[in-house]
Coordinates of N, CA, C and O in Angstrom, one line a residue:
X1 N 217.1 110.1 109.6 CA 215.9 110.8 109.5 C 214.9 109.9 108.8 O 215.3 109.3 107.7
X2 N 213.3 109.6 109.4 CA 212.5 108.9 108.6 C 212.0 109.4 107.3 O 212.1 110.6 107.0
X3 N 211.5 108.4 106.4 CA 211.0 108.9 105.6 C 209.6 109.0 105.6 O 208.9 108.4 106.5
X4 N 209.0 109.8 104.5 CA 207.6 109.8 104.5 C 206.9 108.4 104.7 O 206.0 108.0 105.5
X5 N 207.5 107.8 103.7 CA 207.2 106.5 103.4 C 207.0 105.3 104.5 O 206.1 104.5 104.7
X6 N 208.3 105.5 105.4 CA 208.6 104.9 106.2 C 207.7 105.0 107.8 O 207.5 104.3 108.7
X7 N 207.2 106.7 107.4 CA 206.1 107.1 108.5 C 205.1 106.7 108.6 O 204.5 106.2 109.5
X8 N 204.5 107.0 107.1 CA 203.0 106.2 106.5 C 203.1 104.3 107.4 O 202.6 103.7 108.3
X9 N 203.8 104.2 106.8 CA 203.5 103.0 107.2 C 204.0 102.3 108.8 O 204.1 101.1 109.1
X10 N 204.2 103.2 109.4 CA 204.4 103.3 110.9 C 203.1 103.4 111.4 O 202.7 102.7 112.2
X11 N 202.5 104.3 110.8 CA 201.2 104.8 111.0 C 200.0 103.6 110.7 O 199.2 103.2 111.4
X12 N 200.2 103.4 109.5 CA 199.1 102.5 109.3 C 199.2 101.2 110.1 O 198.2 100.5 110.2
X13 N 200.4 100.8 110.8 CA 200.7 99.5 111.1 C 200.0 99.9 113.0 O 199.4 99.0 113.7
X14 N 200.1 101.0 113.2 CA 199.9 101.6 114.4 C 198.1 101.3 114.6 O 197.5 100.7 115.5
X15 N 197.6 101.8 113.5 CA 196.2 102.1 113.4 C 195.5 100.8 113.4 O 194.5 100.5 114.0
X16 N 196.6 99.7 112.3 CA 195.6 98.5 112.5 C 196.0 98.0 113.8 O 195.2 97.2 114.2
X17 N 197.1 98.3 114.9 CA 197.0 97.2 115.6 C 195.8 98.1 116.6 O 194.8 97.4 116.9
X18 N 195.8 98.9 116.9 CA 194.6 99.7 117.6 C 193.1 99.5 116.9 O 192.3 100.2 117.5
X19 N 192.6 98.8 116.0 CA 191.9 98.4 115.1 C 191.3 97.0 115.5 O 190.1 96.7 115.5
X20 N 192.3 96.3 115.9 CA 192.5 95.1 116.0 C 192.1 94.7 117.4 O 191.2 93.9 117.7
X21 N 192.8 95.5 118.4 CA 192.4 95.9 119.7 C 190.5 95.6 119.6 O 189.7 94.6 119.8
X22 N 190.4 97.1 118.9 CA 189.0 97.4 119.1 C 188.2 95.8 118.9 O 187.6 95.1 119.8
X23 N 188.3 95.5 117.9 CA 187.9 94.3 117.8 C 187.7 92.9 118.7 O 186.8 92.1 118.8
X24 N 188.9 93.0 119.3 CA 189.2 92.5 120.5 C 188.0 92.6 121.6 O 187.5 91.9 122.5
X25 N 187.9 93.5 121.2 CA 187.1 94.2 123.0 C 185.9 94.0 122.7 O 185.3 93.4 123.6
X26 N 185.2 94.3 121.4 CA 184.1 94.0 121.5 C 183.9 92.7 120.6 O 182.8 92.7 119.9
X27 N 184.6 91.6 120.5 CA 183.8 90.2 121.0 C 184.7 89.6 122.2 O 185.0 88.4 122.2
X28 N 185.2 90.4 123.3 CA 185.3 90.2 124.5 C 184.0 90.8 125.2 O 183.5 90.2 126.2
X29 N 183.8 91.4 124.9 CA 182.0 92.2 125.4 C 180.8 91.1 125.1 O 179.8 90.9 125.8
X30 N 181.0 90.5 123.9 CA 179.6 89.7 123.5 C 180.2 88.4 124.5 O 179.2 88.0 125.0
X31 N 181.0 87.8 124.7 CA 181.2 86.8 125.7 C 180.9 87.2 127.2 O 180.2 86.5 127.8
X32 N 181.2 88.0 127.6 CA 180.9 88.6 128.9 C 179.3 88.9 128.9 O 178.4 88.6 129.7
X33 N 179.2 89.4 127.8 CA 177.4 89.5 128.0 C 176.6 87.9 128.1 O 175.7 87.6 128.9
X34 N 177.4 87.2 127.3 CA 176.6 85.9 127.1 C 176.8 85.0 128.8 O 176.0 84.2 129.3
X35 N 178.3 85.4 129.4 CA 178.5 84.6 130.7 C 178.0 84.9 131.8 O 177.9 84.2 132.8
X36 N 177.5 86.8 131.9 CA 176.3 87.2 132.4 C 175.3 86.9 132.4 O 174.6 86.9 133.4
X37 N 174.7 86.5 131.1 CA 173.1 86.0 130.8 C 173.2 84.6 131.8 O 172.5 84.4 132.8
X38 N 174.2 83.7 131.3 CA 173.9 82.3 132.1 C 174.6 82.0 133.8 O 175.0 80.9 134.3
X39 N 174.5 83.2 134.2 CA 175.7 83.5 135.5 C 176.3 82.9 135.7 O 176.4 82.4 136.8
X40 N 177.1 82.4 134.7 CA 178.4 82.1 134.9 C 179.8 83.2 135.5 O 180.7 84.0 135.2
X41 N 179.5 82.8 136.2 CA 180.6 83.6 137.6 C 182.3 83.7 137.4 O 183.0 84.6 137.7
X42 N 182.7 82.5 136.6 CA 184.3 82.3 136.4 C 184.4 82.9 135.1 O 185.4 83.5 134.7
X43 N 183.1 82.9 134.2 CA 183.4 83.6 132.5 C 183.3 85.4 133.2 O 184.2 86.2 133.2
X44 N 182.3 85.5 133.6 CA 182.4 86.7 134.3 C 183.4 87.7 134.4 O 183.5 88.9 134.0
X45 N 184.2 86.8 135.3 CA 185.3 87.3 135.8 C 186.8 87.0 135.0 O 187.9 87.4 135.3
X46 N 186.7 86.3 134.1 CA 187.7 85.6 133.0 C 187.4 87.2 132.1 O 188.3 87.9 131.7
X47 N 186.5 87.3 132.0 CA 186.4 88.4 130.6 C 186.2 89.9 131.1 O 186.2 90.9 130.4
X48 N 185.9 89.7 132.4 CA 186.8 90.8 133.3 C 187.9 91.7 132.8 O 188.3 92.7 132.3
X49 N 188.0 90.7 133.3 CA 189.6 90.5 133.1 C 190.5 90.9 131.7 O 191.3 91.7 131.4
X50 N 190.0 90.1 131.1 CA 190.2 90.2 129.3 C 190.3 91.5 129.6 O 191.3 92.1 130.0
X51 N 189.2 92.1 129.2 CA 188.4 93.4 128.9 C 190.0 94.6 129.8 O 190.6 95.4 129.1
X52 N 190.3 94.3 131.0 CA 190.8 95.3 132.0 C 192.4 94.8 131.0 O 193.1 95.8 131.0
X53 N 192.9 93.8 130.4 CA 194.6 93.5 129.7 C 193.9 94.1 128.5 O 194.6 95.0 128.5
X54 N 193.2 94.3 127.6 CA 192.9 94.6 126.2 C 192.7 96.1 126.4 O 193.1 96.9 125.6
X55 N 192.1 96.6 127.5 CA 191.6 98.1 127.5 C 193.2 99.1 127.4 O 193.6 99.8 126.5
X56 N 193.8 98.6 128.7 CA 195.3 98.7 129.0 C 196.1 99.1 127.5 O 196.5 100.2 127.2
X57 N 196.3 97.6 126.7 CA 196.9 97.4 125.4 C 196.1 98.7 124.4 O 196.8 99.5 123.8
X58 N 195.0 98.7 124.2 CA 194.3 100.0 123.9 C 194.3 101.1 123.5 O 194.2 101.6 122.4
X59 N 194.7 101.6 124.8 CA 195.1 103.1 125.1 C 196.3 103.0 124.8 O 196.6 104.0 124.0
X60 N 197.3 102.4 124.9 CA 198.7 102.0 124.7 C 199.3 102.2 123.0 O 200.4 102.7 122.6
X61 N 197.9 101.5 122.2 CA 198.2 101.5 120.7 C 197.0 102.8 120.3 O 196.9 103.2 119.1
X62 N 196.5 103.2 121.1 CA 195.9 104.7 120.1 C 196.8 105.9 120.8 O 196.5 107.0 120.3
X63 N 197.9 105.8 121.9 CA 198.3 106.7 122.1 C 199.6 106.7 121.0 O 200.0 107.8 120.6
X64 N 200.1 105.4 120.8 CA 201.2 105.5 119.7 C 200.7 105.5 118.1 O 201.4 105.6 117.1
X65 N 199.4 105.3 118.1 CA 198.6 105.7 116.4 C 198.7 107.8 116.6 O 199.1 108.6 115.8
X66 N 198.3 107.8 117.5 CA 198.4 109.5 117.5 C 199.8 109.9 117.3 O 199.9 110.9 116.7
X67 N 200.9 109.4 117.6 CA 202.3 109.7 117.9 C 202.9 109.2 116.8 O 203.9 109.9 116.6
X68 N 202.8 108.2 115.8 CA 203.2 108.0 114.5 C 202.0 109.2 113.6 O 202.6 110.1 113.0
X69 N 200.9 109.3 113.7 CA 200.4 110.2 112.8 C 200.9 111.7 112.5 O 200.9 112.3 111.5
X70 N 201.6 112.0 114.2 CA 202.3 113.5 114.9 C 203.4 113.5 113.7 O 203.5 114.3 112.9
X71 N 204.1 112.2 113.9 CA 204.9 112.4 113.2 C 205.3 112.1 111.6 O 206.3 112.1 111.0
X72 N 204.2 112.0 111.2 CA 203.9 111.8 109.9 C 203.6 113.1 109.4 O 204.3 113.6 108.5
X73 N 202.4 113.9 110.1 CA 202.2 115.0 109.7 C 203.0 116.4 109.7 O 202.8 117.4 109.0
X74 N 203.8 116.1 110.7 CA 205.1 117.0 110.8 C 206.0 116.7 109.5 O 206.1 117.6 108.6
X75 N 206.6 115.6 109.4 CA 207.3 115.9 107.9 C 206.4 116.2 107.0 O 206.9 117.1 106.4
X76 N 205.1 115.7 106.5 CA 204.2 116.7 105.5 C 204.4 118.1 105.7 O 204.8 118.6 104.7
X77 N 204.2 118.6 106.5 CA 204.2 120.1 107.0 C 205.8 120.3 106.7 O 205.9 121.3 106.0
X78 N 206.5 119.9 106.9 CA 208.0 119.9 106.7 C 208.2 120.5 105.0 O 208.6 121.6 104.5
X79 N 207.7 119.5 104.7 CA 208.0 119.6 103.6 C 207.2 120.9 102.8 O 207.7 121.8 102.2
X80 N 205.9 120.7 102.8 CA 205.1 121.8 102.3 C 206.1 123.5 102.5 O 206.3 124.4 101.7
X81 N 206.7 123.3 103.8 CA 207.2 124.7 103.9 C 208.5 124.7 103.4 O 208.8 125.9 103.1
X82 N 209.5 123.7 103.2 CA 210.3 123.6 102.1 C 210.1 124.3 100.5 O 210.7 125.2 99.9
X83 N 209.0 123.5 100.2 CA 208.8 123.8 99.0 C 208.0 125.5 98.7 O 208.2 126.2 97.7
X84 N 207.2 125.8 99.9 CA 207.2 127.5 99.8 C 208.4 127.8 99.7 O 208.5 128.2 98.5
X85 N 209.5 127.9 100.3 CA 210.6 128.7 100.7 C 211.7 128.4 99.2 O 212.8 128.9 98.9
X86 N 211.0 127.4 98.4 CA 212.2 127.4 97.4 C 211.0 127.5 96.3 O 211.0 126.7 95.3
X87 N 209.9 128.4 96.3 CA 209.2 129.1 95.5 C 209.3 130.5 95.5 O 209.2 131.2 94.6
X88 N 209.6 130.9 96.9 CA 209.9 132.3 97.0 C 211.1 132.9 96.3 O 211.3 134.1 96.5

C-alpha cells in the first residue's frame, strides 16, 4: 500500500512533468509563429509537428497528474474517516 508521502510526491512529479509539457508547447507556438511570419514552409511543418508529439505527451501527463491526485486524495479521505471512526 502507498504512502501519503509516496503519493504527494507521485503527484507533484506528475504535475511538473505536465508543467513542463506546457512549456514545451508554448515556445513551440512562438517558433511556429516566427516560421509563419517568414514562410518558412519546412519550420512550418517541423513545429507542426512538434506541437501534434507534445499535445499527444500532454494529455498523457494531465491525464496521469489527475490519477496520482485521485489517488492521493483518496488516502486523505481514507484517513480522515479512520480517524472519525476511532473518535466515535
Amino acid at each position: 500500500m502507498a504512502t501519503i508521502k509516496s503519493l504527494k510526491i507521485a503527484y507533484d512529479k506528475a504535475v511538473k512533468k505536465e508543467q513542463t509539457l506546457s512549456s514545451l508547447l508554448l515556445a513551440n507556438l512562438e517558433k511556429y509563429k516566427a516560421a509563419k511570419a517568414k514562410g518558412d514552409e519546412k519550420g512550418i511543418a517541423r513545429h507542426t509537428k512538434i506541437a501534434g508529439d507534445l499535445g499527444k505527451k500532454k494529455r498523457k501527463a494531465t491525464t496521469d497528474a489527475s490519477a496520482a491526485y485521485k489517488a492521493y486524495e483518496d488516502k486523505i479521505s481514507g484517513l480522515h474517516s479512520d480517524a472519525e471512526l476511532e473518535l466515535s
